[in-house]
Every structure is written in structure tokens, then in C-alpha cells.
Coordinates of N, CA and C in Angstrom, one line a residue:
M1 N 18.4 -18.6 120.4 CA 19.2 -17.4 120.2 C 19.7 -17.4 118.8
E2 N 19.7 -16.2 118.2 CA 20.2 -16.1 116.8 C 21.3 -15.1 116.7
V3 N 22.2 -15.4 115.8 CA 23.3 -14.5 115.4 C 23.0 -14.1 114.0
K4 N 23.2 -12.8 113.7 CA 22.9 -12.3 112.4 C 24.1 -11.8 111.8
I5 N 24.4 -12.1 110.6 CA 25.6 -11.7 109.9 C 25.2 -10.9 108.6
S6 N 25.7 -9.7 108.4 CA 25.5 -9.0 107.2 C 26.8 -8.5 106.7
A7 N 26.9 -8.4 105.4 CA 28.2 -7.9 104.8 C 28.1 -6.4 104.6
V8 N 29.3 -5.8 104.4 CA 29.5 -4.4 104.3 C 30.3 -4.2 103.0
G9 N 30.0 -3.1 102.2 CA 30.7 -2.8 101.1 C 30.0 -3.1 99.8
D10 N 30.7 -2.7 98.7 CA 30.1 -2.8 97.4 C 29.8 -4.2 97.0
K11 N 30.6 -5.1 97.3 CA 30.3 -6.5 97.0 C 29.6 -7.3 98.1
G12 N 29.0 -6.6 99.0 CA 28.4 -7.2 100.2 C 27.4 -8.2 99.9
V13 N 26.5 -8.0 99.0 CA 25.5 -9.0 98.8 C 26.1 -10.3 98.2
L14 N 27.0 -10.1 97.3 CA 27.6 -11.3 96.7 C 28.4 -12.1 97.7
E15 N 29.1 -11.4 98.6 CA 29.8 -12.1 99.7 C 28.8 -12.8 100.7
L16 N 27.7 -12.1 100.9 CA 26.7 -12.7 101.8 C 26.1 -13.9 101.3
V17 N 25.8 -13.9 100.0 CA 25.3 -15.1 99.3 C 26.3 -16.3 99.4
A18 N 27.6 -16.0 99.2 CA 28.6 -17.0 99.3 C 28.7 -17.5 100.7
L19 N 28.6 -16.6 101.7 CA 28.6 -17.0 103.1 C 27.4 -17.9 103.4
F20 N 26.3 -17.5 103.0 CA 25.1 -18.3 103.2 C 25.2 -19.7 102.7
Q21 N 25.7 -19.8 101.4 CA 25.9 -21.2 100.8 C 26.9 -22.0 101.6
W22 N 28.0 -21.3 102.0 CA 29.0 -22.0 102.8 C 28.5 -22.6 104.1
L23 N 27.8 -21.7 104.9 CA 27.3 -22.1 106.2 C 26.2 -23.2 106.1
R24 N 25.4 -23.0 105.1 CA 24.3 -24.0 104.9 C 24.8 -25.4 104.5
S25 N 26.0 -25.4 103.9 CA 26.6 -26.7 103.6 C 27.3 -27.4 104.7
E26 N 27.5 -26.7 105.8 CA 28.2 -27.3 107.0 C 27.3 -28.3 107.7
R27 N 27.7 -29.5 107.9 CA 26.9 -30.5 108.6 C 26.5 -30.1 110.0
Q28 N 27.4 -29.5 110.7 CA 27.1 -29.2 112.1 C 26.1 -28.0 112.2
L29 N 25.9 -27.3 111.1 CA 25.0 -26.2 111.2 C 23.7 -26.5 110.4
A30 N 23.5 -27.8 110.1 CA 22.3 -28.2 109.3 C 21.0 -27.7 110.0
G31 N 20.2 -27.1 109.2 CA 18.9 -26.6 109.7 C 19.0 -25.4 110.6
Q32 N 20.2 -24.8 110.8 CA 20.3 -23.7 111.7 C 20.5 -22.4 111.0
V33 N 20.7 -22.4 109.7 CA 21.1 -21.3 108.9 C 19.9 -20.9 108.0
R34 N 19.5 -19.6 108.0 CA 18.4 -19.2 107.1 C 18.7 -17.8 106.6
P35 N 18.2 -17.5 105.4 CA 18.4 -16.1 104.9 C 17.3 -15.2 105.3
E36 N 17.6 -13.9 105.3 CA 16.6 -12.9 105.5 C 16.8 -11.9 104.4
Y37 N 15.7 -11.6 103.7 CA 15.7 -10.7 102.5 C 15.1 -9.3 102.8
K38 N 15.7 -8.3 102.2 CA 15.0 -7.0 102.3 C 14.2 -6.8 101.0
P39 N 13.1 -6.1 101.1 CA 12.2 -5.9 100.0 C 13.0 -5.3 98.8
A40 N 12.6 -5.7 97.6 CA 13.2 -5.1 96.4 C 12.7 -3.7 96.2
G41 N 13.6 -2.8 95.7 CA 13.2 -1.5 95.4 C 12.4 -1.4 94.0
P42 N 11.9 -0.3 93.7 CA 11.1 -0.2 92.4 C 11.9 -0.5 91.2
E43 N 13.2 -0.3 91.2 CA 14.0 -0.5 90.1 C 14.6 -1.9 90.0
D44 N 14.4 -2.7 91.1 CA 14.9 -4.1 91.1 C 14.0 -5.0 90.4
L45 N 14.6 -6.0 89.8 CA 13.9 -7.0 89.0 C 13.5 -8.2 89.9
S46 N 14.2 -8.4 91.0 CA 13.9 -9.5 91.8 C 12.8 -9.2 92.9
T47 N 12.4 -10.2 93.6 CA 11.4 -10.0 94.7 C 12.1 -9.6 96.0
G48 N 13.4 -9.7 96.1 CA 14.1 -9.3 97.3 C 15.6 -9.6 97.2
V49 N 16.3 -8.9 98.1 CA 17.8 -9.1 98.1 C 18.2 -9.6 99.4
L50 N 19.2 -10.6 99.4 CA 19.7 -11.1 100.7 C 20.3 -10.0 101.5
D51 N 19.8 -9.9 102.7 CA 20.2 -8.8 103.6 C 21.0 -9.3 104.8
V52 N 20.6 -10.5 105.3 CA 21.2 -11.0 106.6 C 21.2 -12.5 106.5
V53 N 22.2 -13.1 107.0 CA 22.2 -14.6 107.3 C 22.0 -14.8 108.8
S54 N 21.0 -15.5 109.1 CA 20.7 -15.7 110.6 C 21.1 -17.2 110.9
I55 N 21.7 -17.3 112.0 CA 22.1 -18.7 112.5 C 21.6 -18.9 113.9
A56 N 20.8 -19.9 114.1 CA 20.3 -20.3 115.4 C 21.4 -21.0 116.2
V57 N 21.9 -20.4 117.3 CA 23.0 -21.0 118.1 C 22.5 -21.3 119.5
G58 N 21.6 -22.1 119.6 CA 21.0 -22.5 120.9 C 22.0 -23.3 121.8
S59 N 22.9 -23.9 121.2 CA 23.9 -24.7 122.1 C 25.3 -24.3 121.8
G60 N 26.2 -24.6 122.8 CA 27.6 -24.2 122.6 C 28.2 -24.9 121.5
G61 N 27.8 -26.1 121.1 CA 28.4 -26.8 120.0 C 28.1 -26.1 118.7
V62 N 26.9 -25.6 118.5 CA 26.6 -24.9 117.3 C 27.5 -23.6 117.2
A63 N 27.6 -22.9 118.3 CA 28.4 -21.7 118.4 C 29.8 -21.9 118.0
V64 N 30.4 -23.0 118.5 CA 31.8 -23.4 118.1 C 31.9 -23.7 116.6
A65 N 30.9 -24.5 116.1 CA 30.9 -24.8 114.7 C 30.8 -23.6 113.9
L66 N 30.0 -22.6 114.3 CA 29.8 -21.4 113.5 C 31.1 -20.6 113.5
A67 N 31.8 -20.5 114.6 CA 33.0 -19.8 114.7 C 34.1 -20.4 113.8
Q68 N 34.2 -21.7 113.8 CA 35.2 -22.4 113.0 C 34.9 -22.3 111.5
S69 N 33.6 -22.4 111.2 CA 33.2 -22.4 109.8 C 33.4 -21.0 109.3
L70 N 33.0 -20.0 110.0 CA 33.1 -18.6 109.6 C 34.6 -18.2 109.4
T71 N 35.5 -18.7 110.3 CA 36.9 -18.5 110.1 C 37.4 -19.1 108.9
A72 N 37.0 -20.4 108.6 CA 37.5 -21.0 107.3 C 37.0 -20.3 106.1
W73 N 35.7 -19.8 106.2 CA 35.2 -19.0 105.0 C 36.0 -17.7 104.8
L74 N 36.3 -17.0 106.0 CA 37.0 -15.8 105.9 C 38.4 -16.0 105.3
K75 N 39.1 -17.1 105.6 CA 40.4 -17.4 105.1 C 40.3 -17.6 103.6
S76 N 39.2 -18.1 103.1 CA 39.1 -18.4 101.7 C 38.7 -17.2 100.8
R77 N 38.4 -16.1 101.4 CA 38.0 -14.9 100.6 C 39.2 -14.1 100.1
R78 N 39.1 -13.7 98.9 CA 40.1 -12.8 98.3 C 39.4 -11.8 97.5
P79 N 39.5 -10.5 97.8 CA 40.3 -10.0 98.9 C 39.5 -10.2 100.2
A80 N 40.1 -9.7 101.3 CA 39.4 -9.8 102.6 C 38.1 -9.1 102.5
V81 N 37.2 -9.5 103.4 CA 35.8 -9.0 103.4 C 35.6 -8.2 104.8
E82 N 34.5 -7.4 104.7 CA 34.1 -6.7 105.9 C 32.7 -7.1 106.2
F83 N 32.3 -7.3 107.4 CA 30.9 -7.7 107.8 C 30.6 -7.3 109.2
T84 N 29.3 -7.4 109.5 CA 28.9 -7.2 110.9 C 28.3 -8.4 111.5
I85 N 28.5 -8.6 112.8 CA 27.8 -9.7 113.5 C 27.0 -9.1 114.6
T86 N 25.7 -9.4 114.6 CA 24.8 -8.9 115.6 C 24.4 -10.1 116.4
L87 N 24.6 -10.0 117.7 CA 24.4 -11.1 118.7 C 22.9 -10.9 119.2
P88 N 22.5 -12.0 119.8 CA 21.1 -12.0 120.3 C 20.8 -10.9 121.3
D89 N 21.8 -10.4 122.0 CA 21.5 -9.3 123.0 C 21.5 -7.9 122.3
G90 N 21.6 -7.9 121.0 CA 21.5 -6.7 120.2 C 22.9 -6.0 120.0
S91 N 23.9 -6.5 120.6 CA 25.2 -5.8 120.4 C 25.7 -6.2 119.0
T92 N 26.3 -5.2 118.3 CA 26.8 -5.4 116.9 C 28.3 -5.1 116.9
Y93 N 29.0 -6.0 116.1 CA 30.4 -5.8 116.0 C 30.7 -5.8 114.5
R94 N 31.5 -4.8 114.1 CA 31.9 -4.7 112.7 C 33.3 -5.2 112.6
L95 N 33.5 -6.1 111.7 CA 34.8 -6.7 111.5 C 35.3 -6.6 110.1
G96 N 36.5 -6.0 109.9 CA 37.2 -6.0 108.7 C 38.4 -6.8 108.8
L97 N 38.5 -7.9 108.1 CA 39.5 -8.8 108.3 C 40.5 -9.0 107.1
T98 N 41.8 -8.9 107.4 CA 42.8 -9.1 106.4 C 43.0 -10.6 106.5
D99 N 43.8 -11.1 105.6 CA 44.1 -12.6 105.5 C 44.7 -13.0 106.8
E100 N 45.6 -12.2 107.4 CA 46.3 -12.6 108.7 C 45.3 -12.6 109.8
A101 N 44.4 -11.7 109.9 CA 43.5 -11.6 111.0 C 42.4 -12.7 110.9
A102 N 42.1 -13.1 109.7 CA 41.1 -14.2 109.6 C 41.5 -15.4 110.3
A103 N 42.8 -15.7 110.4 CA 43.2 -16.9 111.1 C 42.9 -16.8 112.6
Q104 N 42.8 -15.6 113.1 CA 42.6 -15.5 114.5 C 41.1 -15.2 114.9
A105 N 40.3 -15.2 113.9 CA 38.9 -14.9 114.1 C 38.1 -15.9 114.9
A106 N 38.4 -17.2 114.8 CA 37.6 -18.2 115.5 C 37.5 -18.0 117.0
P107 N 38.6 -17.9 117.7 CA 38.5 -17.7 119.1 C 37.8 -16.4 119.5
I108 N 37.9 -15.4 118.7 CA 37.2 -14.1 119.0 C 35.7 -14.3 118.9
I109 N 35.3 -14.8 117.7 CA 33.9 -15.0 117.5 C 33.3 -16.0 118.5
A110 N 34.0 -17.1 118.8 CA 33.6 -18.1 119.8 C 33.4 -17.4 121.1
E111 N 34.3 -16.5 121.5 CA 34.2 -15.9 122.8 C 33.0 -14.9 122.8
L112 N 32.7 -14.2 121.7 CA 31.5 -13.3 121.7 C 30.3 -14.2 121.8
L113 N 30.2 -15.3 121.2 CA 29.0 -16.2 121.2 C 28.9 -16.8 122.6
R114 N 30.0 -17.2 123.2 CA 30.0 -17.8 124.6 C 29.5 -16.7 125.6
Q115 N 30.0 -15.5 125.5 CA 29.6 -14.5 126.5 C 28.1 -14.2 126.4
T116 N 27.6 -14.2 125.1 CA 26.2 -14.0 125.0 C 25.4 -15.1 125.5
S117 N 25.9 -16.3 125.3 CA 25.2 -17.5 125.8 C 25.2 -17.5 127.4
I118 N 26.3 -17.2 128.0 CA 26.3 -17.1 129.4 C 25.4 -16.1 130.0
G119 N 25.4 -14.9 129.3 CA 24.5 -13.8 129.7 C 23.0 -14.2 129.7
R120 N 22.7 -15.1 128.8 CA 21.3 -15.6 128.7 C 21.0 -16.9 129.5
G121 N 22.1 -17.3 130.2 CA 21.9 -18.5 131.0 C 22.1 -19.8 130.3
G122 N 22.8 -19.7 129.1 CA 23.0 -20.9 128.3 C 24.1 -21.7 128.7
G123 N 25.0 -21.3 129.5 CA 26.1 -22.1 130.0 C 27.3 -22.2 129.1
G124 N 27.3 -21.5 128.0 CA 28.5 -21.4 127.2 C 28.8 -22.7 126.5
A125 N 30.0 -22.9 126.1 CA 30.5 -24.1 125.3 C 30.3 -25.4 126.0
G126 N 30.1 -25.4 127.3 CA 30.1 -26.7 128.0 C 28.7 -27.3 128.1
E127 N 27.7 -26.8 127.3 CA 26.4 -27.3 127.3 C 26.3 -28.8 126.9

């Protein structure tokens, strides 16, 4: 099961690159994080632009690590960022977080991931 994260706003691509680098450096998420690129337009000089960060969250431990890491990353952003999370069941949540709200993001994100895992028979965080 994969969770997909995309950034929103003018600085979205830069924030998404920073998030990708952050998550990829997390030991608990090793090998679980991959970039997805959208094709470059005719005026672009690159071969593609980072569009989505995908994280494989097949076990509850990875989901918890993702929630904690994402929360730490959000706390480190100045100014606050806005992004969307798309869960494996296709449901999408748009989150705009201020500094204060970032501190409370981990349990919310973990619960979204847990509910999706239970809905697919994954057993949640107790796997």
C-alpha cells in the first residue's frame, strides 16, 4: 500500500524536493520512499519535475515512522507548508499547517494511515 504526498502552492516543488530528501534519509523508511515525476513541458529544460513522493507503508511500523518523520519535517518548515496526502484507498486530504498545528499532525496522520490499513485488512499499528 502506498501513500502519496504532493505539495501545494508556488513553492510546492521546492518543498516536495526537501520532503523527499528528508524522508529518504530516515532509517525506518529506507527503501520505502520514491519520487514520481511529471513530464516536462516544452519550455522546461529538465526531463521532468518532481510531482509526488510515494511511500510504501505495508506495515504499521512504517506508517508510524512516516507520521513521526512527516511531523518533524513540518515543524522545521518556515513558513508553514500546504500539501495533500493521498491514501491507498484513493481518499485525499489537503493539509495546511501552521507551526502550532504541525506539532499535532503525527497522531492525525498516523490515524489516517491506521484506518486505511485496517480497511485493507492490514491490522493497523499492531502488525
